[in-house]
Each structure stands twice: as C-alpha cells, then as structure tokens.
Tab-separated table of C-alpha atoms in Angstrom:
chain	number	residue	atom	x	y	z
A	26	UNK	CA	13.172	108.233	-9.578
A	27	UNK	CA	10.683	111.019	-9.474
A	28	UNK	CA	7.346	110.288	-11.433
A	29	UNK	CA	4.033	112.254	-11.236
A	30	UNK	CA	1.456	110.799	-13.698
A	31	UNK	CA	-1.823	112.307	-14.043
A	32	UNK	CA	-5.066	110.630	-14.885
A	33	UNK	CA	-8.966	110.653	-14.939
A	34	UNK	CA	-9.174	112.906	-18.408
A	35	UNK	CA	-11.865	112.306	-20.497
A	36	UNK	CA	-14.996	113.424	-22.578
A	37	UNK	CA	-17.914	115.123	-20.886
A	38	UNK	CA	-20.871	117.508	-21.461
A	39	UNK	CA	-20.871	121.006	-20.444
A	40	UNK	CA	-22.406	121.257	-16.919
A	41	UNK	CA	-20.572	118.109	-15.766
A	42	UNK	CA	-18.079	116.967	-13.967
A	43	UNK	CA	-14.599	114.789	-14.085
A	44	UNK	CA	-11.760	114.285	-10.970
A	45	UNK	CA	-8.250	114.543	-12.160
A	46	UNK	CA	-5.422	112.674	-9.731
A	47	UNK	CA	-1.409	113.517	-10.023
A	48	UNK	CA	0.159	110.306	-8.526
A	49	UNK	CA	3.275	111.145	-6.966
A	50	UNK	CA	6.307	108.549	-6.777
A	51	UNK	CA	9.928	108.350	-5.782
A	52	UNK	CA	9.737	111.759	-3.039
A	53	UNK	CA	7.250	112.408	-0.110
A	54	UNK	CA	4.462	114.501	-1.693
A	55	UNK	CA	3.596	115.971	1.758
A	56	UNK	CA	6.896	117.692	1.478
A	57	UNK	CA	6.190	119.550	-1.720
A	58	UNK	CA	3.469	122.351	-3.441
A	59	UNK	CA	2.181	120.224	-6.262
A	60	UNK	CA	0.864	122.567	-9.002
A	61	UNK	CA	-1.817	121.837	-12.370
A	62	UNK	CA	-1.564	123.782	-15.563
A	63	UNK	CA	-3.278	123.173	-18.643
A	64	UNK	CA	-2.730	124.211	-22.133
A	65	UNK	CA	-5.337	123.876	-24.571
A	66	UNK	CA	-5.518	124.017	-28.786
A	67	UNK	CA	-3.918	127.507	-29.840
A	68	UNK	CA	-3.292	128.901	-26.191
A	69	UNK	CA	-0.497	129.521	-24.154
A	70	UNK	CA	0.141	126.763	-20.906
A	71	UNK	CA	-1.979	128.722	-17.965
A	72	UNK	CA	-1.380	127.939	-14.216
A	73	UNK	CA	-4.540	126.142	-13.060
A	74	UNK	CA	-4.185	125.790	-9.248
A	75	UNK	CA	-1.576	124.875	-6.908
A	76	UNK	CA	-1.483	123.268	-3.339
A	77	UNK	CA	1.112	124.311	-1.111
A	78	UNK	CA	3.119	121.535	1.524
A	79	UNK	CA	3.713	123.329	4.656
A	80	UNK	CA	0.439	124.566	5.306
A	81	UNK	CA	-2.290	123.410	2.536
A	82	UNK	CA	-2.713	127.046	1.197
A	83	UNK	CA	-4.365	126.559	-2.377
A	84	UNK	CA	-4.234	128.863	-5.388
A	85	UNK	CA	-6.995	129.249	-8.581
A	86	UNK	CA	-7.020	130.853	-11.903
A	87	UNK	CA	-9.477	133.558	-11.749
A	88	UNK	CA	-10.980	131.661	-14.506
A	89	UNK	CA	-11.569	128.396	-13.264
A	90	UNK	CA	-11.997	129.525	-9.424
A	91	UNK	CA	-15.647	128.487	-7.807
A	92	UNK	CA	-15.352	125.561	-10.152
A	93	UNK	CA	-12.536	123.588	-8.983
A	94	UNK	CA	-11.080	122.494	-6.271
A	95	UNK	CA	-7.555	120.965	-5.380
A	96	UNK	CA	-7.037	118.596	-2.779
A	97	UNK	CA	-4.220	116.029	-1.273
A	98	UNK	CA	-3.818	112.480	0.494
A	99	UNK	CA	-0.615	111.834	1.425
A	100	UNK	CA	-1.536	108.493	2.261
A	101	UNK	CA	-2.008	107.632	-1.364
A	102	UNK	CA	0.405	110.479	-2.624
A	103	UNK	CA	-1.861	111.825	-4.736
A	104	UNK	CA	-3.355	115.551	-5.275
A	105	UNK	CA	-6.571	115.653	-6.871
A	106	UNK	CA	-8.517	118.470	-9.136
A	107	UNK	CA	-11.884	118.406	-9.012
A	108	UNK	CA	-13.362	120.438	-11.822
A	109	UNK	CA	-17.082	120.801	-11.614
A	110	UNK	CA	-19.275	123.254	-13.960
A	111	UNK	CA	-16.961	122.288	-16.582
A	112	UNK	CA	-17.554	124.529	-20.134
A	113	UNK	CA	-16.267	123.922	-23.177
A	114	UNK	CA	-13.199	126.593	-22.825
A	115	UNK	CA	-11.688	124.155	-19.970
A	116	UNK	CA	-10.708	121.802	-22.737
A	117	UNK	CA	-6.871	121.070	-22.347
A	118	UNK	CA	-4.565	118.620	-21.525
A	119	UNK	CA	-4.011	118.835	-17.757
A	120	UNK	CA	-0.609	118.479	-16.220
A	121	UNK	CA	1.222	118.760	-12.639
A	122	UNK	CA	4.657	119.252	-11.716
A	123	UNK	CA	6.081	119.912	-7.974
A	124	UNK	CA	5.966	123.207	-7.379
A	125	UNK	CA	6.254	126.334	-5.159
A	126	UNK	CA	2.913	127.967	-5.113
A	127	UNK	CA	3.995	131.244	-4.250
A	128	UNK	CA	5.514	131.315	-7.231
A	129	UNK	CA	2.576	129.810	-9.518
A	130	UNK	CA	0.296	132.391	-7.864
A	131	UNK	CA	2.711	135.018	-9.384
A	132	UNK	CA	2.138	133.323	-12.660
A	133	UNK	CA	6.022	131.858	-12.516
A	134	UNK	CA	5.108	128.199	-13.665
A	135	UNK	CA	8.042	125.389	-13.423
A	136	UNK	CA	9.683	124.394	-16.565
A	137	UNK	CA	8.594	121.945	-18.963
A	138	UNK	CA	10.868	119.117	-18.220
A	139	UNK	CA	8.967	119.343	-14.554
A	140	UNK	CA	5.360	118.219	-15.608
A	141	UNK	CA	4.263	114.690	-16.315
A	142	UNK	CA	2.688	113.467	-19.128
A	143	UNK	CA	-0.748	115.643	-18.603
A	144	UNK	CA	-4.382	114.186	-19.462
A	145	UNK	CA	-6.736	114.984	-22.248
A	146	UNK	CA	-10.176	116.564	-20.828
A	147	UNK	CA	-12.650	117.643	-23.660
A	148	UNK	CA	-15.994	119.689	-22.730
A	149	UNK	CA	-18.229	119.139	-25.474
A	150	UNK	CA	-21.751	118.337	-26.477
C-alpha cells in the first residue's frame, strides 16, 4: 500500500515560519522525486518544489524560491518543506505526491489521485 501523508500545517504570522513533512509508506522514498503543490482559496493547484531521487536535484516556484527549502531522510522516509518568510499569499493546503521533477519543473504536475491528503497552512495576522 502506498501512503504519503503530509503534516505540520498550521496558523502563523507573516514573517514566520512552519516545517511541513510528507511521510512516505509502502515504497522506498530514496527511489522516487517526491514533489509539493499547493492550491489555495480561488487559485489554480501550483507546483511548489520538487526533490529528485537519483541525484537530490531540487526545483522552486519562482514565487516561493529564497523562502523555502526541500529536503529528504530516507532513514525516516520523509521529505520536508521548510517555508520561512512566510506572507499571507502562501496560504494553501499543501500536498505531495511521487513525482518526476523534470516534469514538475516543466509545470507537468501528477494527477490528483497521486497526492495525499495535503495540510492547511494559513499566514495571517
């Protein structure tokens, strides 16, 4: 059974700062790009960032680049987002699906049925 479940969403102030995690389950993540997208109130889903398997190659949104920052640990099979600088315009739900970031770089983001269950972050003062 594949899973990926994301987590560490929540409520913070401009400026500030929250760590997202995608836990991986029932495949080797180390094998795999794992991607985050994000689709907030009234917008279309946008291609966040994307961390490629074979040789750790990342990918940003121009609009989020300098501010975050995707990393992996295989050990736990997890890839985190760090989002720093956050501003009220980051507020989305936040998902990740395996992914080939070649492809998410070219704006061709996997299908719906591939994300998990995404996680509510809200920028606001």
């Amino acid at each position: 059974q594949v899973q990926l479940v994301e987590s560490g969403g929540g409520l913070v102030q401009p400026g500030g700062s929250l760590r997202l995690s995608c836990a991986a389950s029932g495949f080797t993540l180390d094998y795999y790009g794992i991607a985050w997208s994000r689709q907030a109130p009234g917008k279309e889903r946008e291609g966040v960032s994307c961390i490629s398997s074979s040789d750790g190659t990342t990918y940003y949104a121009d609009s989020v680049k300098g501010r975050f920052t995707i990393s992996r640990d295989n050990a736990k099979n997890t890839v985190y987002l760090q989002m720093n600088s956050l501003k009220p315009e980051d507020t989305a739900v936040y998902y990740c699906a395996r992914a080939a970031c070649f492809a998410v770089a070219a704006g061709d983001l996997p299908g719906f049925g591939s994300w998990g269950q995404g996680t509510q972050v809200t920028v606001s003062s």
